[in-house]
Short mmCIF file of C-alpha atoms and ligand atoms in Angstrom, two decimals:
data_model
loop_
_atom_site.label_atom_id
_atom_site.label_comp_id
_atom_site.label_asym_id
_atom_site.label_seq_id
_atom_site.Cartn_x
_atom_site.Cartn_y
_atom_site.Cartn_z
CA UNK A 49 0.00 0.00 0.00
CA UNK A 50 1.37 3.37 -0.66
CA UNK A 51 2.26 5.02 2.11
CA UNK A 52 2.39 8.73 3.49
CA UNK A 53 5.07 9.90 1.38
CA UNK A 54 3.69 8.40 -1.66
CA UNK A 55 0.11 9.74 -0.77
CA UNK A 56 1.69 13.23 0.20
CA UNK A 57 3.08 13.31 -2.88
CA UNK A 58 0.03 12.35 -4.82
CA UNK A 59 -2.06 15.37 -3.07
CA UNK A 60 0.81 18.01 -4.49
CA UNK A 61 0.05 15.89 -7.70
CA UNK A 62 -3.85 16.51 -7.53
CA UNK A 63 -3.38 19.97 -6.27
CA UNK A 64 -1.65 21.44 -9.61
CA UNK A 65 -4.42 20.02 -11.24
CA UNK A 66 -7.81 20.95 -9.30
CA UNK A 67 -7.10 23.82 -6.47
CA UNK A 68 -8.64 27.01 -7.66
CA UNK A 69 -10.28 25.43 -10.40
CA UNK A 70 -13.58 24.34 -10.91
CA UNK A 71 -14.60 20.65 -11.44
CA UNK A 72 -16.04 20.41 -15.18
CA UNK A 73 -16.78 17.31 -14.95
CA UNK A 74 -17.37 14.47 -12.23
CA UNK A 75 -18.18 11.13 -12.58
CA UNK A 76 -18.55 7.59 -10.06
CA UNK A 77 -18.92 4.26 -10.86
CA UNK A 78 -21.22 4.15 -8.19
CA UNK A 79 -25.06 4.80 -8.92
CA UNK A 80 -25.44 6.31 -5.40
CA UNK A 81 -22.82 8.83 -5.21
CA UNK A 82 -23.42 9.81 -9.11
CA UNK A 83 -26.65 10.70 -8.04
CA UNK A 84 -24.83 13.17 -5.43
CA UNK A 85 -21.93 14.24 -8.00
CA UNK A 86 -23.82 18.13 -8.01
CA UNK A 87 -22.19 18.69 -5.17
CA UNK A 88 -18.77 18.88 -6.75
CA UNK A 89 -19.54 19.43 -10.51
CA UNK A 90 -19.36 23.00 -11.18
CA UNK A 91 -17.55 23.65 -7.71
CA UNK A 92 -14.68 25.96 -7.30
CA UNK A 93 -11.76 23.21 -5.62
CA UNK A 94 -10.66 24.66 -2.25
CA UNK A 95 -7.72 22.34 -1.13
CA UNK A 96 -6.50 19.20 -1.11
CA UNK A 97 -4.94 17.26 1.39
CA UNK A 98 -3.10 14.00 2.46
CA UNK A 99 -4.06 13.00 6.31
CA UNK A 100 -2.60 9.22 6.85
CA UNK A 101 -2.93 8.18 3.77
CA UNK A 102 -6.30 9.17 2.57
CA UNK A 103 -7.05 12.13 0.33
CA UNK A 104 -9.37 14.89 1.36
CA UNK A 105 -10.34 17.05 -1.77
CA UNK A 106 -12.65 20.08 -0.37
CA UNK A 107 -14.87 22.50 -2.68
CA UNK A 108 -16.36 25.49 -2.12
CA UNK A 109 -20.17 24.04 -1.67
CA UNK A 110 -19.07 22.97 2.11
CA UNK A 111 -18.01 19.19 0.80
CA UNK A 112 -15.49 17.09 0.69
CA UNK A 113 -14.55 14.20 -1.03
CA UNK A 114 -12.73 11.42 0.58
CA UNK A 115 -10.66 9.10 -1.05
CA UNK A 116 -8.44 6.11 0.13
CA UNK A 117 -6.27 3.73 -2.27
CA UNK A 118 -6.30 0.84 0.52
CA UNK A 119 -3.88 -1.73 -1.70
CA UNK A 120 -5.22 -1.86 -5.42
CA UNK A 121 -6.43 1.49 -5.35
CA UNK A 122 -4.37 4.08 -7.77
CA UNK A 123 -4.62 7.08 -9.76
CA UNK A 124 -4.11 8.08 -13.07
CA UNK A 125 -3.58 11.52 -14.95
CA UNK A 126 -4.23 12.63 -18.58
CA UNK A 127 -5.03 16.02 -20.34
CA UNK A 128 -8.12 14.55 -21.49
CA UNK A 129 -11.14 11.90 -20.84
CA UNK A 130 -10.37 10.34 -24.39
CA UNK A 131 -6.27 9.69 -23.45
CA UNK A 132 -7.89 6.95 -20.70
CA UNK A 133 -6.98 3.66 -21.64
CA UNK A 134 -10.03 1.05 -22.49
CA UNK A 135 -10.80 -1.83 -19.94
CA UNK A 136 -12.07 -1.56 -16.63
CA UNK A 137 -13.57 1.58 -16.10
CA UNK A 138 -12.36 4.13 -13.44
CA UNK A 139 -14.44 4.33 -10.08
CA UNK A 140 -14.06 8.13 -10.12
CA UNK A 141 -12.64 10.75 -12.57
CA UNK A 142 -12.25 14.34 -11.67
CA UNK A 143 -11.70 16.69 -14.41
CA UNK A 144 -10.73 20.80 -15.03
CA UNK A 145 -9.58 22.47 -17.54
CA UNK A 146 -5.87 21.56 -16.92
CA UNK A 147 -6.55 17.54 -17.02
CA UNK A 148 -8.17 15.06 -16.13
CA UNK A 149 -7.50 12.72 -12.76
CA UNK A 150 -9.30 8.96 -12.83
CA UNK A 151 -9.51 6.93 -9.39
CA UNK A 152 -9.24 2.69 -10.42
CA UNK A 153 -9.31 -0.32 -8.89
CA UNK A 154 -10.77 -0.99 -5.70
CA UNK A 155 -10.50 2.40 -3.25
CA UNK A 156 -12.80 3.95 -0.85
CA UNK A 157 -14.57 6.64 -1.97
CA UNK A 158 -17.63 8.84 0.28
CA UNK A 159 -18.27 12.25 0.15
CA UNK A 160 -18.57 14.33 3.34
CA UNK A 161 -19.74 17.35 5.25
CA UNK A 162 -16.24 19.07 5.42
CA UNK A 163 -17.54 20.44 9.29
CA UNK A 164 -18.19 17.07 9.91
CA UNK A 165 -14.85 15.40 8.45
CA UNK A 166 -13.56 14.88 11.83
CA UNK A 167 -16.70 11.73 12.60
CA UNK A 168 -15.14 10.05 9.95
CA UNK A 169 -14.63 6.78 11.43
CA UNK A 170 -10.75 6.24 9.26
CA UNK A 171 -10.10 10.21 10.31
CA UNK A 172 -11.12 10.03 13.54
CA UNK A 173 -8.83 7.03 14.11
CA UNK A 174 -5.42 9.17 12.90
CA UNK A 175 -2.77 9.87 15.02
CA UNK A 176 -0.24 12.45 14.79
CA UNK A 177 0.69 12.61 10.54
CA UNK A 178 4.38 12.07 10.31
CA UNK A 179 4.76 14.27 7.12
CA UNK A 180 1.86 17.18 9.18
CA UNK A 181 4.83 19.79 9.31
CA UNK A 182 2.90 21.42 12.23
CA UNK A 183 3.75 17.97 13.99
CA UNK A 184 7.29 17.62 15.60
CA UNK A 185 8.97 15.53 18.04
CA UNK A 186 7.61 16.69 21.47
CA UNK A 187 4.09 16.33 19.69
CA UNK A 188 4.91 12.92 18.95
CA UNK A 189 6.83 11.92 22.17
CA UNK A 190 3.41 12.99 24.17
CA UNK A 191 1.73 11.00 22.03
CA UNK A 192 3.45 8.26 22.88
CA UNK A 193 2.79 8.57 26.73
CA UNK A 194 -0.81 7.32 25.40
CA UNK A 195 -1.34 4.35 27.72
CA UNK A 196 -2.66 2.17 25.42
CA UNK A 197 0.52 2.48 23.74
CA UNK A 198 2.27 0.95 26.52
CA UNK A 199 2.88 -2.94 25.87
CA UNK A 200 2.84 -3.08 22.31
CA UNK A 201 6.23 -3.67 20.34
CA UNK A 202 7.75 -1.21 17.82
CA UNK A 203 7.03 -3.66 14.81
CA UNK A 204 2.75 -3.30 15.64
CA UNK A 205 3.06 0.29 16.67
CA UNK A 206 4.84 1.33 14.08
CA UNK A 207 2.17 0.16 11.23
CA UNK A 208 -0.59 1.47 13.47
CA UNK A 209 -1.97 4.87 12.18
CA UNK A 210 -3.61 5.66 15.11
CA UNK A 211 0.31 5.57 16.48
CA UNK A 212 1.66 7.39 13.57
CA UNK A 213 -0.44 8.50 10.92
CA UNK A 214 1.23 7.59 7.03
CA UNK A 215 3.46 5.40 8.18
CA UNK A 216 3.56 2.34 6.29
CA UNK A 217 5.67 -1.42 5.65
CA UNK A 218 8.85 0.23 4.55
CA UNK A 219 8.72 3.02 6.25
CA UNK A 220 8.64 0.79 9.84
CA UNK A 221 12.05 -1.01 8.36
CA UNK A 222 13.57 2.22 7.41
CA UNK A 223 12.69 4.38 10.94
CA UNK A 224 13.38 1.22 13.34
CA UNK A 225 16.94 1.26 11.81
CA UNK A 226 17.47 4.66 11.87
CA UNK A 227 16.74 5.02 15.60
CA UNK A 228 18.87 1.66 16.07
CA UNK A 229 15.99 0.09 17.82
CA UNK A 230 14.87 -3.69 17.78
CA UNK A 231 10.72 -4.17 16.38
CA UNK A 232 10.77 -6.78 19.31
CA UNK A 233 11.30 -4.18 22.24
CA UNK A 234 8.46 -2.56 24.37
CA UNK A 235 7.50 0.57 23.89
CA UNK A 236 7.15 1.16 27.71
CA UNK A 237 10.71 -0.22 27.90
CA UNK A 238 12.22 2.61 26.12
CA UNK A 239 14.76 4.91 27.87
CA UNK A 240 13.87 8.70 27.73
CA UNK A 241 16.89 8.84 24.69
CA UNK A 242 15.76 5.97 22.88
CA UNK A 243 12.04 7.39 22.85
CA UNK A 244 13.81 10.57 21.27
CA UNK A 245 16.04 8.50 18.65
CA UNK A 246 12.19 7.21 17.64
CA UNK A 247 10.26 10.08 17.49
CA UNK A 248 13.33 11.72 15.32
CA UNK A 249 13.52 8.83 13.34
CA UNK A 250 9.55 8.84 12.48
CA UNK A 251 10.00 12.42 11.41
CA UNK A 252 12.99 12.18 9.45
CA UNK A 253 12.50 8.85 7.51
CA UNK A 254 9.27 9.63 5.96
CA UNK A 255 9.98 13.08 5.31
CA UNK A 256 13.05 12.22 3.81
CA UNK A 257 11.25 9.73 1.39
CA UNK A 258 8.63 12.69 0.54
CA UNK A 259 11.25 14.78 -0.49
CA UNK A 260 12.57 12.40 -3.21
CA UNK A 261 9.52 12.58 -4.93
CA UNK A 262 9.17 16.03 -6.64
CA UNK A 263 6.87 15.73 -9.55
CA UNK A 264 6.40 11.98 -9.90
CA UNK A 265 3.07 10.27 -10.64
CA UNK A 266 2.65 7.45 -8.42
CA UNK A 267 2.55 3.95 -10.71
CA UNK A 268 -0.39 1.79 -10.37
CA UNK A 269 -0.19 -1.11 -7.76
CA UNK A 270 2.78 -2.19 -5.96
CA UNK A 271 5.06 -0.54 -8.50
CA UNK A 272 5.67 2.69 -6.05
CA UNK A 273 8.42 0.52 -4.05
CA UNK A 274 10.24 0.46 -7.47
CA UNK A 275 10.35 4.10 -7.70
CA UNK A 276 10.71 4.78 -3.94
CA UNK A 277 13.59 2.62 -3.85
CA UNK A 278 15.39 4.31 -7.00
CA UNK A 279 14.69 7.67 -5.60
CA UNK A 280 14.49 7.08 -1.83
CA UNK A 281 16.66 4.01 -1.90
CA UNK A 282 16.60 1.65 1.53
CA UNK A 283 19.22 1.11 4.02
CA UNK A 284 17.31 -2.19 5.23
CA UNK A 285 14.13 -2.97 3.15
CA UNK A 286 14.25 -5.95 1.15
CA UNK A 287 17.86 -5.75 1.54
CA UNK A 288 17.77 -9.50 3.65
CA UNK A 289 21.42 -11.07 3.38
CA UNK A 290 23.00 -7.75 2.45
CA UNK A 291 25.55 -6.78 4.57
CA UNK A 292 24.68 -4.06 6.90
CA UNK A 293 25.06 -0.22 6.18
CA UNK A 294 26.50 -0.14 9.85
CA UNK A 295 28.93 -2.68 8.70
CA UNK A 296 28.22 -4.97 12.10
CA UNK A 297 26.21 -7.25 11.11
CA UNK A 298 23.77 -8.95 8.15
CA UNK A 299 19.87 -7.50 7.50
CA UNK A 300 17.45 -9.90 8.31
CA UNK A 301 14.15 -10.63 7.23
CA UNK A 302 11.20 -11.38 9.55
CA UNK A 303 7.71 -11.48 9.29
CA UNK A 304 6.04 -9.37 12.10
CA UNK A 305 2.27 -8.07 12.56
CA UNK A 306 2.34 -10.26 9.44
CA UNK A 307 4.24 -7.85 7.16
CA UNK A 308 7.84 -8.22 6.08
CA UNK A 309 10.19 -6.44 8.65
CA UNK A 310 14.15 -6.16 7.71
CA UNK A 311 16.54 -5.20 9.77
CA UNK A 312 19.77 -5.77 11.94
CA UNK A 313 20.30 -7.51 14.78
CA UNK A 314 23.66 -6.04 15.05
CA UNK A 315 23.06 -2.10 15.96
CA UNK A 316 19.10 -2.31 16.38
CA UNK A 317 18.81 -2.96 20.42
ZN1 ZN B 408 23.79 -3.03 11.79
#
């Protein structure tokens, strides 16, 4: 699934194309929310936004639409309706008078009051957005004092979006390395410096990663690791065998919360 870097950098992507332009035309796969589609078409686009990694497009009639890719979900952009390729239709395609934007496979899609965005059960979930830049580490390390948080190991907290919102399977390799810090060890168990080392790390990492993607459309499917990796490129991710960057030991794969996890047993304590 793309995560908040990818999605962050799909919003800049949708931005140049809709904000401060009005929606020509709008259309949905689905019969119910075509019936609804007046509530866009003809609207003036406000803003739109990544938060976790769904997309929040608001318009000027006091709506918003709400998109999220889940793991097949992806966009793609042409200058016009007739450039998109035959076969399965789109779910959703947005279009102005600078292109056109078409929503396939299988995402979520609702439209909502924007006053009322904050009920919205995936929304309401979020924690603190890694790639937010009004979040920063003593946001994030009071976050963590959230009780809940208290017994759970890095390698489920650090998929969870109501831990950190946009983080995602690479990401959890790539920040757990960085702050030298096993996905086996408690979060309670942290010292004060090691919390710090995290909350950095989930800052920097992802940012980082957004940063390497100035002006690229996101690829359908699972071919954003491809480009992440050539632009980001991974100290640990599906590097398993690979010597490590550290040069003290050899990155390991594991399977934890039932994603792949890669990392070092030699520097990650
Ligand atoms: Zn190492």
């Amino acid at each position: 699934m793309p995560e908040g870097p990818e999605t962050h950098a799909l919003a800049d992507r949708l931005s140049m194309l809709l904000v401060d332009e009005t929606l020509g035309v709008v259309r949905f796969i689905d019969p119910k929310l075509q019936r609804r589609r007046a509530v866009l078409e003809g609207k003036r686009v406000l803003a739109v936004e990544a938060r976790g990694k769904a997309l929040l497009t608001a318009v000027e009639s006091g709506w918003t639409l709400y998109t999220h890719s889940h793991l097949f979900g992806f966009w793609r952009f042409v200058d016009d309706r007739d450039a998109l390729p035959d076969g399965a239709p789109p779910r959703l395609v947005l279009a102005t008078v600078r292109g056109v934007a078409a929503l396939y496979a299988a995402p979520s899609i609702a439209l909502w009051e924007t006053d009322a965005l904050d009920r919205h059960p995936y929304l309401a979930r979020l924690g603190p957005d890694v790639l937010d830049p009004a979040v920063d580490a003593k946001s994030l390390l009071a976050h963590m004092r959230t009780p809940r948080f208290d017994k759970r190991t890095l390698a489920v907290l650090l998929l969870d979006q109501g831990f950190a919102a946009g983080m995602g399977n690479y990401l959890r390799s790539e920040v757990l390395f960085q702050a030298r810090l096993s996905p086996h060890r408690i979060l309670q168990d942290l010292t004060a410096g090691e919390r710090r080392r995290l909350a950095n790390a989930l800052l920097d990492v992802p940012r980082r990663a957004y940063r390497s993607k100035h002006d690229e459309v996101l690829p359908p499917g699972k071919d954003y690791l491809a480009t992440t990796r050539a632009r980001f490129g991974f100290q640990v991710f599906e590097r398993a065998g690979a010597p490590c960057p550290r040069g003290d030991g050899t990155i390991t794969e594991s399977r934890l919360a039932g994603r792949r996890l890669y990392w070092c047993a030699g520097c990650q304590h």
